[in-house]
Amino acid sequence: MTTTAIADYAMLSDRHSAALVAKDGTIEWLCMPRFDSPSIFAAMLDDDAGSWSIRPSGPYTVSRRYMDATLVLQTMFETGTGTLVLTDALATGADADPHRLGASAPHLVLRSATCVRGSVEVDVRYRPRPEYGLVTPLMSVLDGGIRSRGGCGQTILSSPVDLVITREEATATVTLAAGEVLRFALRWAALDEPEPQVCGTEEIAAALEATLTSWRSWSKAHQRYEGHYLGLVRHSGRILQGLSYQPTGAIVAAATTSLPEEPGGKRNWDYRYAWIRDASFTMDALWVAACPDEASEFFSFMTTAAAAYEPGRTLQIMFGIGGERDLTERELPHLRGWRNSWPVRTGNAAWRQPQIDVYGALLGAAYRLADQLSWADSDERGFLVALADAAAHQWSRPDHGIWEIRGDPRHYVYSKVMCWVAVDRAIALADRLDAAGHLPRWCRARDEIRRVVLADGWSEEAGAFTQAFHSPDLDASVLMMPIVGFLPADDPRMLATIDAVAKRLTGENGLVYRYRNEDGLEGGEGTFVLCTFWLAQALALAGRVAQAREVFETAISYVNDVGLLAEEIEPGTGEQLGNFPQAFSHIGLINAAWAIDGALAEEQILC
């Protein structure tokens, strides 16, 4: 059974795929050539599903960091005899243009082990298991490495030491003295491509240096946030960039599948796809944390993925990162799951759900990013107009809501508010959209949505806006009402709602649950990181800066040692839960920090 804590992972990304590295120097998750490809290593989901470790043979203590302004990881092992530094990266390639980070990524894992003090005996253990652990590949020795063939790909492990191959794995033990370096690389190629070549030591060193340069060039060209939480916000911006798929502009919700919402539970979903909502919010957050020069690529991807979209039907809420529509969900019964959290799933059945809030997410992002978009493309303008028309037409329908509850559709307040956002932002963009003729209908819809939400979304019993019309159940998603400008944060009804969420949805760990009512799914879940940041943001907008900072700093206290957040936090143990790293969590951090900065600046003006 996999025992690695979710918070013990760090992510590597080349903007095509991702790897997760545990604190002990083991890569326990790697998919190539895409985020959603079948895994090569999946030990985080089953001990027998593949891994690659480089670590000292004997006892050690560990510290880690990302190298400055990059997603290149350094792990320092202190032993009784010396110090070993392990440097890990997914090679981005060497594009001179910082706006094309990862465009020439060679599907190459880079690992360098350097003894910086004394001497260290190092164990290397390589256990590839393609196709989510189904395949034990054929391994054979090459001059300078190991060839592996099996499943839908082939890999070459470049190794400076001789590895002993058994049926299960390839291993080596070597002693390094101070100043000595071992450089490894793992290159992937499809079966119908030429066999990858072994990388020499100098080639690996050059690829690592190019990756460092690429990330630092991107950070220097893009990252302009200068607020109170500079380190966290800029790092979160890099994480969001690392969750984007460079070839199409798609953005995944997380790098993993089936990390559970409670240990041993069944709420285990595949998040390696492009949700319209999550991706739109990511683009919006990058406006704060980094210059979002990928905005045009993202909207081009959305326009293409939703090709032939018609306002009379519901927009599909998510797509594959290559624009795929069919994301049929299936279970992988051979995998035991993280800490026996079964089933493990690929695909996601939510792709079939109607969720009308996505119109507002897309048009909200288009409004925020208007200056970064090219408005010459008539297809994209027409797509955004069609979205606004759809929101104006469909807002009164029930749906499955932001939390994708797998029961009967309901009239969720958040969904209605985001339809209001869709038509409100479309009205503001009408000139750029060449849509003056649509304004009367959009204005009527905006006014009607507002009237109905204020009447039916408010519960006298709860003393707050609630999850759904005529329901007493609280839901943290209504905190978005002031964030998107539906109501001022200091409106008495909004203040009452903020107080109700803070009082009745906050867990013992100081973080916020999404909701507390039954949702028709088996098992439970932890407190939700994004919702906690929403509370901090709403408090800041309401002028309650001290309380906002307290909530914010409670949330960031759960960031792991390398600045990453999963989806949820277990309220009793403080353990991170859910897929990792989670775009939503880092989006929430960025936006809450921005709101707190604004509130602090306003306080200074008033003083």
Coordinates of C-alpha atoms in Angstrom, one line a residue:
M1 CA 0.0 0.0 0.0
T2 CA 1.3 3.4 -0.9
T3 CA 2.0 5.4 2.2
T4 CA 3.6 8.6 0.8
A5 CA 1.7 11.7 2.1
I6 CA 0.2 13.8 -0.7
A7 CA 2.0 16.8 0.8
D8 CA 5.3 15.0 0.4
Y9 CA 5.2 15.3 -3.4
A10 CA 6.7 18.0 -5.6
M11 CA 5.7 18.6 -9.2
L12 CA 7.9 18.8 -12.2
S13 CA 6.4 20.1 -15.5
D14 CA 7.5 20.7 -19.1
R15 CA 4.1 22.1 -20.0
H16 CA 3.3 18.9 -21.8
S17 CA 3.2 16.4 -18.9
A18 CA 4.0 16.2 -15.2
A19 CA 5.9 14.1 -12.7
L20 CA 5.5 13.9 -8.9
V21 CA 8.6 13.4 -6.9
A22 CA 8.4 12.2 -3.2
K23 CA 10.6 13.5 -0.5
D24 CA 12.7 10.4 -0.5
G25 CA 13.8 11.0 -4.1
T26 CA 11.3 8.6 -5.8
I27 CA 9.4 9.6 -8.9
E28 CA 6.0 8.0 -8.1
W29 CA 4.0 9.6 -11.0
L30 CA 5.0 10.3 -14.6
C31 CA 2.8 10.4 -17.7
M32 CA 4.2 11.0 -21.2
P33 CA 3.8 12.5 -23.6
R34 CA 0.8 14.4 -22.2
F35 CA -0.7 15.1 -18.7
D36 CA -3.5 12.6 -19.5
S37 CA -1.4 9.9 -21.1
P38 CA -1.2 6.5 -19.4
S39 CA 1.5 6.5 -16.7
I40 CA 5.0 5.2 -16.8
F41 CA 5.3 5.4 -13.0
A42 CA 2.3 5.3 -10.8
A43 CA 3.5 4.1 -7.4
M44 CA 1.4 6.8 -5.7
L45 CA -1.6 4.7 -6.7
D46 CA -0.1 1.2 -6.1
D47 CA 3.4 0.0 -5.0
D48 CA 3.6 -2.2 -8.0
A49 CA 2.8 0.4 -10.6
G50 CA 6.3 1.8 -11.2
S51 CA 8.8 4.2 -9.8
W52 CA 12.3 5.5 -10.1
S53 CA 14.3 6.3 -7.0
I54 CA 17.7 7.9 -6.4
R55 CA 18.6 8.3 -2.7
P56 CA 21.2 7.5 0.0
S57 CA 21.5 3.8 1.0
G58 CA 21.5 4.6 4.8
P59 CA 19.6 6.9 7.1
Y60 CA 19.2 10.6 6.1
T61 CA 17.3 13.8 6.8
V62 CA 15.7 15.7 3.9
S63 CA 15.1 19.3 2.9
R64 CA 13.8 20.5 -0.5
R65 CA 13.3 23.6 -2.6
Y66 CA 12.6 24.7 -6.1
M67 CA 15.5 26.5 -7.6
D68 CA 14.9 30.3 -7.8
A69 CA 12.1 31.3 -10.2
T70 CA 11.8 27.7 -11.7
L71 CA 10.0 24.4 -11.3
V72 CA 13.4 22.6 -11.1
L73 CA 13.5 20.7 -7.8
Q74 CA 16.5 20.3 -5.5
T75 CA 16.4 17.6 -2.7
M76 CA 19.2 17.7 -0.1
F77 CA 19.9 14.5 1.8
E78 CA 22.1 14.8 4.9
T79 CA 23.7 11.5 6.0
G80 CA 26.2 10.6 8.7
T81 CA 29.0 10.5 6.1
G82 CA 28.1 13.3 3.7
T83 CA 25.5 15.4 1.8
L84 CA 23.8 14.5 -1.5
V85 CA 21.9 17.0 -3.6
L86 CA 19.4 15.6 -6.1
T87 CA 18.3 17.9 -8.9
D88 CA 15.2 16.9 -10.9
A89 CA 13.5 18.5 -13.9
L90 CA 11.3 17.8 -16.9
A91 CA 13.3 19.4 -19.7
T92 CA 11.5 22.4 -21.3
G93 CA 13.9 22.7 -24.3
A94 CA 15.9 25.8 -25.1
D95 CA 13.4 28.3 -26.8
A96 CA 14.9 31.8 -26.8
D97 CA 11.4 33.3 -26.7
P98 CA 10.2 33.3 -23.0
H99 CA 6.6 33.3 -24.2
R100 CA 7.1 29.9 -25.7
L101 CA 8.1 28.0 -22.6
G102 CA 8.1 24.3 -23.3
A103 CA 7.4 24.6 -27.0
S104 CA 10.3 22.3 -27.8
A105 CA 10.1 20.1 -24.8
P106 CA 11.8 16.8 -25.6
H107 CA 9.8 14.5 -23.3
L108 CA 12.9 14.1 -21.1
V109 CA 13.3 13.6 -17.3
L110 CA 16.6 15.0 -16.0
R111 CA 18.1 13.8 -12.7
S112 CA 21.5 14.8 -11.3
A113 CA 22.9 13.5 -8.0
T114 CA 25.8 15.5 -6.6
C115 CA 27.9 14.8 -3.5
V116 CA 28.7 18.2 -1.9
R117 CA 30.2 17.0 1.4
G118 CA 32.1 13.9 2.5
S119 CA 30.9 10.7 0.8
V120 CA 27.5 9.2 0.2
E121 CA 26.5 5.7 -0.9
V122 CA 23.7 6.0 -3.4
D123 CA 21.0 3.5 -4.4
V124 CA 19.4 3.7 -7.8
R125 CA 16.2 1.7 -8.5
Y126 CA 14.4 1.9 -11.8
R127 CA 11.0 0.1 -12.1
P128 CA 9.0 1.3 -15.2
R129 CA 5.5 0.0 -15.4
P130 CA 3.7 1.5 -18.5
E131 CA -0.1 1.6 -19.0
Y132 CA -0.9 2.4 -15.4
G133 CA 1.2 -0.5 -14.1
L134 CA -0.4 -3.1 -16.4
V135 CA 2.9 -3.7 -18.3
T136 CA 6.2 -5.0 -17.1
P137 CA 8.4 -3.9 -20.0
L138 CA 11.2 -5.7 -21.6
M139 CA 14.5 -4.2 -20.4
S140 CA 17.8 -4.6 -22.1
V141 CA 21.3 -3.1 -21.6
L142 CA 22.6 -0.5 -24.0
D143 CA 26.0 1.2 -24.1
G144 CA 25.3 4.0 -21.5
G145 CA 21.9 3.0 -20.4
I146 CA 18.8 0.8 -20.4
R147 CA 16.2 0.3 -23.1
S148 CA 12.6 -0.4 -22.0
R149 CA 9.8 -1.5 -24.4
G150 CA 6.2 -2.2 -23.5
G151 CA 2.8 -0.7 -23.8
C152 CA 2.4 2.2 -26.2
G153 CA 5.9 3.7 -25.8
Q154 CA 9.6 3.1 -25.5
T155 CA 12.0 4.7 -23.1
I156 CA 15.8 5.0 -22.9
L157 CA 17.3 5.5 -19.4
S158 CA 20.7 7.1 -19.8
S159 CA 22.9 6.1 -16.8
P160 CA 26.5 6.9 -16.0
V161 CA 26.7 3.7 -13.9
D162 CA 26.1 0.0 -14.8
L163 CA 22.6 -1.2 -13.7
V164 CA 21.8 -4.8 -12.9
I165 CA 18.6 -5.9 -14.6
T166 CA 16.2 -8.4 -13.2
R167 CA 12.7 -9.2 -14.4
E168 CA 11.3 -6.5 -12.2
E169 CA 13.8 -3.7 -12.1
A170 CA 17.2 -2.3 -12.8
T171 CA 19.4 -1.3 -9.8
A172 CA 22.8 0.0 -8.9
T173 CA 24.6 1.1 -5.7
V174 CA 27.5 3.5 -6.0
T175 CA 29.6 5.6 -3.6
L176 CA 30.1 9.3 -4.5
A177 CA 32.9 11.5 -3.0
A178 CA 32.6 15.2 -2.6
G179 CA 32.5 16.9 -6.0
E180 CA 31.4 13.8 -7.9
V181 CA 28.1 13.9 -10.0
L182 CA 25.9 11.3 -11.5
R183 CA 23.7 12.5 -14.3
F184 CA 20.7 10.5 -15.5
A185 CA 18.0 11.0 -18.1
L186 CA 14.8 9.2 -19.2
R187 CA 13.6 9.9 -22.7
W188 CA 10.2 8.7 -24.0
A189 CA 9.1 8.1 -27.6
A190 CA 6.0 6.5 -29.2
L191 CA 6.5 3.0 -30.7
D192 CA 6.1 4.4 -34.2
E193 CA 8.8 6.9 -33.7
P194 CA 12.6 6.4 -34.0
E195 CA 14.1 4.8 -30.9
P196 CA 15.4 7.5 -28.5
Q197 CA 19.1 7.9 -28.1
V198 CA 21.2 7.7 -25.0
C199 CA 22.1 11.1 -23.6
G200 CA 25.7 11.8 -22.6
T201 CA 26.6 13.6 -19.4
E202 CA 27.3 16.9 -21.1
E203 CA 24.0 16.7 -23.0
I204 CA 22.1 16.2 -19.7
A205 CA 23.9 19.1 -18.0
A206 CA 23.1 21.3 -21.0
A207 CA 19.4 20.3 -21.0
L208 CA 19.2 21.1 -17.3
E209 CA 20.8 24.5 -17.8
A210 CA 18.5 25.3 -20.7
T211 CA 15.5 24.3 -18.5
L212 CA 16.7 26.6 -15.7
T213 CA 17.2 29.4 -18.2
S214 CA 13.8 28.9 -19.8
W215 CA 11.8 29.0 -16.5
R216 CA 13.8 32.1 -15.3
S217 CA 13.3 33.8 -18.6
W218 CA 9.5 33.2 -18.3
S219 CA 9.4 34.4 -14.7
K220 CA 11.4 37.5 -15.5
A221 CA 9.3 38.4 -18.5
H222 CA 5.9 37.7 -16.8
Q223 CA 6.0 37.9 -13.1
R224 CA 5.2 41.5 -12.0
Y225 CA 3.2 41.0 -8.8
E226 CA 4.9 43.0 -6.0
G227 CA 2.4 42.6 -3.1
H228 CA 2.6 41.4 0.5
Y229 CA 2.7 37.7 -0.5
L230 CA 5.2 38.0 -3.3
G231 CA 6.9 34.6 -2.9
L232 CA 3.7 32.6 -2.6
V233 CA 1.9 34.4 -5.4
R234 CA 4.7 34.2 -7.9
H235 CA 5.3 30.6 -7.1
S236 CA 1.6 29.9 -7.6
G237 CA 1.7 31.6 -10.9
R238 CA 4.5 29.2 -12.0
I239 CA 2.5 26.2 -10.8
L240 CA -0.5 27.4 -12.9
Q241 CA 1.8 27.8 -15.8
G242 CA 3.1 24.3 -15.2
L243 CA -0.4 23.0 -15.4
S244 CA -0.9 24.4 -18.8
Y245 CA -0.6 22.3 -22.0
Q246 CA 1.7 24.2 -24.3
P247 CA 0.7 22.7 -27.7
T248 CA -3.0 23.8 -27.4
G249 CA -3.3 26.3 -24.5
A250 CA -5.5 24.0 -22.5
I251 CA -5.1 24.0 -18.7
V252 CA -5.5 20.9 -16.5
A253 CA -7.3 21.1 -13.2
A254 CA -4.6 19.1 -11.5
A255 CA -1.6 16.9 -12.5
T256 CA -3.1 13.6 -11.1
T257 CA -6.0 11.2 -11.0
S258 CA -7.7 9.5 -8.1
L259 CA -6.0 11.1 -5.1
P260 CA -8.9 10.9 -2.7
E261 CA -11.0 13.4 -0.8
E262 CA -10.8 11.2 2.2
P263 CA -8.3 8.3 2.9
G264 CA -9.8 5.0 1.9
G265 CA -12.8 6.8 0.3
K266 CA -14.4 6.5 -3.1
R267 CA -14.5 10.2 -4.2
N268 CA -11.5 9.7 -6.5
W269 CA -11.7 11.6 -9.8
D270 CA -9.4 12.2 -12.8
Y271 CA -8.5 15.9 -12.9
R272 CA -6.1 15.8 -15.9
Y273 CA -8.5 17.6 -18.2
A274 CA -9.4 21.1 -19.2
W275 CA -12.5 22.3 -17.3
I276 CA -13.8 25.5 -18.8
R277 CA -14.4 26.9 -15.3
D278 CA -11.0 26.0 -13.8
A279 CA -9.1 27.0 -16.9
S280 CA -10.9 30.3 -17.2
F281 CA -10.2 31.1 -13.5
T282 CA -6.6 30.1 -14.1
M283 CA -6.2 32.6 -16.9
D284 CA -7.9 35.2 -14.7
A285 CA -5.4 34.5 -11.8
L286 CA -2.5 34.7 -14.2
W287 CA -3.6 38.2 -14.9
V288 CA -2.6 38.9 -11.3
A289 CA 0.4 36.6 -10.8
A290 CA 1.9 36.8 -14.3
C291 CA 1.3 38.4 -17.7
P292 CA -1.2 36.0 -19.4
D293 CA 0.2 36.2 -22.9
E294 CA -1.3 32.7 -23.5
A295 CA -4.8 34.2 -23.4
S296 CA -5.3 34.1 -27.1
E297 CA -4.1 30.5 -27.3
F298 CA -6.5 29.5 -24.6
F299 CA -9.5 31.2 -26.2
S300 CA -8.5 29.7 -29.6
F301 CA -8.4 26.3 -27.9
M302 CA -11.8 26.8 -26.4
T303 CA -13.3 28.0 -29.7
T304 CA -11.9 25.0 -31.5
A305 CA -12.8 22.4 -28.8
A306 CA -16.4 23.7 -28.7
A307 CA -16.7 23.7 -32.5
A308 CA -20.2 23.8 -33.9
Y309 CA -21.5 25.0 -30.5
E310 CA -25.0 26.4 -30.7
P311 CA -26.7 28.6 -28.1
G312 CA -29.7 26.3 -27.9
R313 CA -27.7 23.5 -26.3
T314 CA -25.6 23.4 -23.2
L315 CA -21.9 24.0 -23.7
Q316 CA -19.8 20.9 -22.7
I317 CA -18.1 21.8 -19.4
M318 CA -14.7 20.1 -20.0
F319 CA -12.5 18.8 -22.8
G320 CA -9.4 16.7 -23.2
I321 CA -6.2 18.8 -23.5
G322 CA -6.1 18.1 -27.2
G323 CA -9.7 19.2 -27.6
E324 CA -11.2 15.7 -27.1
R325 CA -14.9 15.6 -26.2
D326 CA -15.5 12.0 -25.1
L327 CA -14.0 11.6 -21.6
T328 CA -15.8 8.5 -20.7
E329 CA -15.0 7.4 -17.2
R330 CA -13.6 4.0 -16.4
E331 CA -12.1 2.2 -13.4
L332 CA -8.7 0.5 -13.2
P333 CA -9.4 -2.5 -11.0
H334 CA -5.7 -3.6 -10.9
L335 CA -4.7 -0.5 -8.9
R336 CA -5.3 -0.4 -5.2
G337 CA -5.3 3.3 -5.0
W338 CA -3.5 5.8 -2.7
R339 CA -3.8 4.3 0.8
N340 CA -6.4 1.8 -0.5
S341 CA -8.6 4.6 -1.8
W342 CA -10.4 2.7 -4.6
P343 CA -11.6 2.9 -7.3
V344 CA -8.9 4.5 -9.4
R345 CA -10.5 6.2 -12.3
T346 CA -9.5 7.6 -15.7
G347 CA -11.8 9.8 -17.6
N348 CA -14.5 11.8 -15.9
A349 CA -18.2 11.3 -16.2
A350 CA -18.8 15.0 -15.4
W351 CA -18.2 15.8 -19.1
R352 CA -21.9 14.9 -19.7
Q353 CA -23.3 17.2 -17.0
P354 CA -25.0 20.5 -17.8
Q355 CA -23.3 23.3 -15.8
I356 CA -24.5 26.7 -16.9
D357 CA -22.0 28.7 -14.7
V358 CA -19.3 28.0 -17.3
Y359 CA -20.6 30.8 -19.5
G360 CA -19.8 33.3 -16.8
A361 CA -16.4 31.8 -16.2
L362 CA -15.4 32.2 -19.9
L363 CA -16.8 35.6 -20.4
G364 CA -15.4 36.8 -17.1
A365 CA -12.0 35.8 -18.2
A366 CA -12.4 37.4 -21.6
Y367 CA -13.4 40.6 -20.0
R368 CA -10.4 40.6 -17.6
L369 CA -8.0 39.7 -20.4
A370 CA -9.5 41.9 -23.1
D371 CA -6.3 43.8 -23.7
Q372 CA -4.4 40.5 -24.2
L373 CA -6.8 39.1 -26.7
S374 CA -6.8 39.5 -30.5
W375 CA -10.3 40.6 -31.4
A376 CA -9.8 40.2 -35.1
D377 CA -10.8 36.5 -35.1
S378 CA -14.5 36.4 -36.1
D379 CA -14.8 32.8 -34.9
E380 CA -13.8 33.7 -31.4
R381 CA -16.0 36.8 -31.3
G382 CA -18.9 34.7 -32.5
F383 CA -18.2 32.0 -29.9
L384 CA -18.3 34.6 -27.0
V385 CA -21.5 36.1 -28.4
A386 CA -23.0 32.6 -28.5
L387 CA -22.0 32.0 -24.9
A388 CA -23.7 35.2 -23.8
D389 CA -26.8 34.3 -25.8
A390 CA -26.8 30.9 -24.2
A391 CA -26.6 32.3 -20.7
A392 CA -29.4 34.7 -21.4
H393 CA -31.5 31.8 -22.7
Q394 CA -30.6 29.0 -20.2
W395 CA -30.1 30.8 -16.9
S396 CA -33.5 29.7 -15.6
R397 CA -32.7 26.0 -16.1
P398 CA -31.6 23.7 -13.3
D399 CA -28.1 22.2 -13.6
H400 CA -25.5 20.2 -11.6
G401 CA -23.6 23.2 -10.3
I402 CA -20.0 24.1 -9.7
W403 CA -19.4 21.0 -7.4
E404 CA -20.7 18.6 -10.1
I405 CA -23.1 16.9 -7.7
R406 CA -24.2 13.6 -9.2
G407 CA -27.9 13.8 -8.4
D408 CA -30.8 15.6 -9.9
P409 CA -30.3 19.0 -11.4
R410 CA -31.2 22.0 -9.1
H411 CA -31.4 25.7 -9.3
Y412 CA -28.0 26.5 -7.8
V413 CA -27.5 30.1 -6.8
Y414 CA -23.9 30.1 -8.0
S415 CA -24.9 29.0 -11.5
K416 CA -27.4 31.8 -11.8
V417 CA -24.9 34.4 -10.6
M418 CA -22.4 33.2 -13.1
C419 CA -25.0 33.5 -15.9
W420 CA -25.5 37.1 -14.7
V421 CA -21.7 37.5 -15.0
A422 CA -21.8 36.2 -18.6
V423 CA -24.4 38.7 -19.8
D424 CA -22.9 41.6 -17.7
R425 CA -19.4 41.1 -19.2
A426 CA -20.8 40.6 -22.7
I427 CA -22.6 43.9 -22.4
A428 CA -19.3 45.5 -21.4
L429 CA -17.5 43.9 -24.3
A430 CA -20.3 44.5 -26.9
D431 CA -18.3 46.9 -29.0
R432 CA -15.3 44.6 -29.3
L433 CA -17.7 41.7 -30.0
D434 CA -19.6 43.6 -32.7
A435 CA -22.7 42.7 -30.8
A436 CA -24.7 45.9 -30.4
G437 CA -27.8 44.1 -31.7
H438 CA -27.7 41.7 -28.8
L439 CA -27.7 44.4 -26.1
P440 CA -31.4 44.7 -25.4
R441 CA -31.8 40.9 -24.8
W442 CA -28.7 40.8 -22.7
C443 CA -29.7 43.7 -20.6
R444 CA -33.2 42.2 -20.0
A445 CA -31.6 38.9 -19.0
R446 CA -29.1 40.6 -16.6
D447 CA -31.9 42.5 -14.8
E448 CA -34.1 39.4 -14.6
I449 CA -31.4 37.1 -13.2
R450 CA -30.5 39.7 -10.6
R451 CA -34.2 40.1 -9.5
V452 CA -34.8 36.3 -9.2
V453 CA -31.5 35.6 -7.4
L454 CA -32.2 38.3 -4.8
A455 CA -35.7 36.9 -4.3
D456 CA -35.2 33.2 -4.5
G457 CA -31.5 32.8 -3.5
W458 CA -32.0 34.4 -0.1
S459 CA -33.1 32.3 2.8
E460 CA -34.7 33.9 5.8
E461 CA -34.2 30.6 7.7
A462 CA -30.5 30.6 7.0
G463 CA -30.1 34.4 7.2
A464 CA -27.9 34.1 4.1
F465 CA -27.8 33.4 0.4
T466 CA -27.8 29.6 0.1
Q467 CA -26.8 26.7 -2.1
A468 CA -30.0 26.6 -4.2
F469 CA -33.3 28.4 -4.6
H470 CA -35.6 27.9 -1.6
S471 CA -33.0 25.9 0.3
P472 CA -31.7 26.6 3.8
D473 CA -28.4 24.8 3.1
L474 CA -25.3 27.0 3.0
D475 CA -22.7 26.7 0.3
A476 CA -19.4 28.5 0.1
S477 CA -19.8 29.2 -3.6
V478 CA -22.1 32.1 -2.8
L479 CA -19.0 34.0 -1.5
M480 CA -18.4 34.6 -5.2
M481 CA -21.3 37.0 -5.3
P482 CA -19.2 40.0 -4.2
I483 CA -16.1 38.7 -5.9
V484 CA -17.7 38.9 -9.3
G485 CA -19.6 42.2 -8.5
F486 CA -23.1 40.8 -8.3
L487 CA -23.5 42.5 -4.9
P488 CA -21.1 44.8 -2.9
A489 CA -19.3 42.9 -0.2
D490 CA -20.6 45.4 2.4
D491 CA -24.2 44.9 1.4
P492 CA -26.0 43.8 4.6
R493 CA -27.2 40.6 3.0
M494 CA -23.7 39.8 1.8
L495 CA -22.2 40.6 5.2
A496 CA -24.7 38.2 6.8
T497 CA -23.8 35.5 4.2
I498 CA -20.1 36.0 4.8
D499 CA -20.7 35.7 8.6
A500 CA -22.9 32.6 8.1
V501 CA -20.2 30.8 6.1
A502 CA -17.5 31.8 8.5
K503 CA -19.5 30.5 11.5
R504 CA -21.3 27.4 10.1
L505 CA -19.0 26.1 7.3
T506 CA -15.7 26.5 9.0
G507 CA -14.1 23.3 10.3
E508 CA -12.0 22.8 13.4
N509 CA -8.9 23.5 11.4
G510 CA -10.0 27.0 10.5
L511 CA -10.7 26.1 6.9
V512 CA -14.0 26.2 5.0
Y513 CA -16.1 23.3 3.8
R514 CA -17.9 23.6 0.4
Y515 CA -21.2 22.6 2.1
R516 CA -22.3 20.3 4.9
N517 CA -25.6 18.8 3.5
E518 CA -25.9 15.4 1.8
D519 CA -24.8 15.3 -1.9
G520 CA -25.8 11.8 -2.8
L521 CA -22.2 10.5 -2.9
E522 CA -20.8 7.8 -0.7
G523 CA -18.3 9.0 2.0
G524 CA -17.1 12.4 3.1
E525 CA -14.5 15.0 2.2
G526 CA -12.1 17.5 3.8
T527 CA -12.3 21.3 4.1
F528 CA -11.8 22.9 0.8
V529 CA -8.8 25.2 0.2
L530 CA -10.4 27.3 -2.6
C531 CA -13.4 28.1 -0.4
T532 CA -11.2 29.2 2.4
F533 CA -9.4 31.6 0.1
W534 CA -12.8 32.8 -1.2
L535 CA -13.8 33.7 2.4
A536 CA -10.5 35.6 2.8
Q537 CA -11.1 37.5 -0.4
A538 CA -14.8 38.3 0.4
L539 CA -13.7 39.6 3.9
A540 CA -11.0 41.8 2.2
L541 CA -13.6 43.2 -0.2
A542 CA -15.9 43.9 2.8
G543 CA -13.1 45.9 4.5
R544 CA -12.5 43.4 7.2
V545 CA -8.8 43.2 6.5
A546 CA -7.5 41.8 9.8
Q547 CA -10.0 38.9 9.6
A548 CA -9.2 38.4 5.9
R549 CA -5.5 38.1 6.7
E550 CA -6.2 35.7 9.6
V551 CA -8.2 33.4 7.3
F552 CA -5.6 33.7 4.5
E553 CA -2.7 32.9 6.8
T554 CA -4.5 29.9 8.2
A555 CA -4.9 28.6 4.7
I556 CA -1.3 29.1 3.6
S557 CA -0.1 27.4 6.8
Y558 CA -1.0 24.2 5.0
V559 CA 1.2 24.8 2.0
N560 CA 3.8 22.1 1.8
D561 CA 7.5 22.5 2.0
V562 CA 7.8 23.5 -1.7
G563 CA 4.8 25.7 -1.8
L564 CA 2.1 23.3 -3.2
L565 CA -1.5 22.8 -2.3
A566 CA -3.9 19.9 -3.0
E567 CA -7.7 20.4 -3.2
E568 CA -8.7 19.7 0.4
I569 CA -7.3 19.5 4.0
E570 CA -8.4 16.8 6.4
P571 CA -9.8 18.7 9.3
G572 CA -8.6 16.4 12.1
T573 CA -5.0 15.7 10.9
G574 CA -4.2 18.7 8.7
E575 CA -3.2 16.3 5.9
Q576 CA -3.6 17.4 2.3
L577 CA -6.2 15.5 0.3
G578 CA -7.3 15.3 -3.3
N579 CA -5.6 15.7 -6.6
F580 CA -2.3 17.6 -6.6
P581 CA -1.2 20.2 -7.1
Q582 CA -4.7 21.7 -7.6
A583 CA -5.1 24.7 -9.8
F584 CA -8.2 25.9 -7.9
S585 CA -6.2 26.1 -4.7
H586 CA -3.4 28.2 -6.2
I587 CA -6.0 30.4 -8.1
G588 CA -7.7 31.1 -4.7
L589 CA -4.4 32.0 -3.1
I590 CA -3.5 34.4 -5.8
N591 CA -6.8 36.2 -5.9
A592 CA -7.2 36.4 -2.1
A593 CA -3.7 37.9 -1.8
W594 CA -4.5 40.4 -4.5
A595 CA -7.7 41.4 -2.7
I596 CA -5.9 41.8 0.7
D597 CA -3.3 43.9 -1.0
G598 CA -6.0 46.1 -2.4
A599 CA -7.8 46.4 1.0
L600 CA -4.5 47.3 2.8
A601 CA -3.8 50.0 0.2
E602 CA -7.3 51.3 0.7
E603 CA -6.7 51.4 4.5
Q604 CA -3.6 53.5 4.0
I605 CA -5.4 55.9 1.7
L606 CA -8.1 56.4 4.3
C607 CA -5.5 56.9 7.1

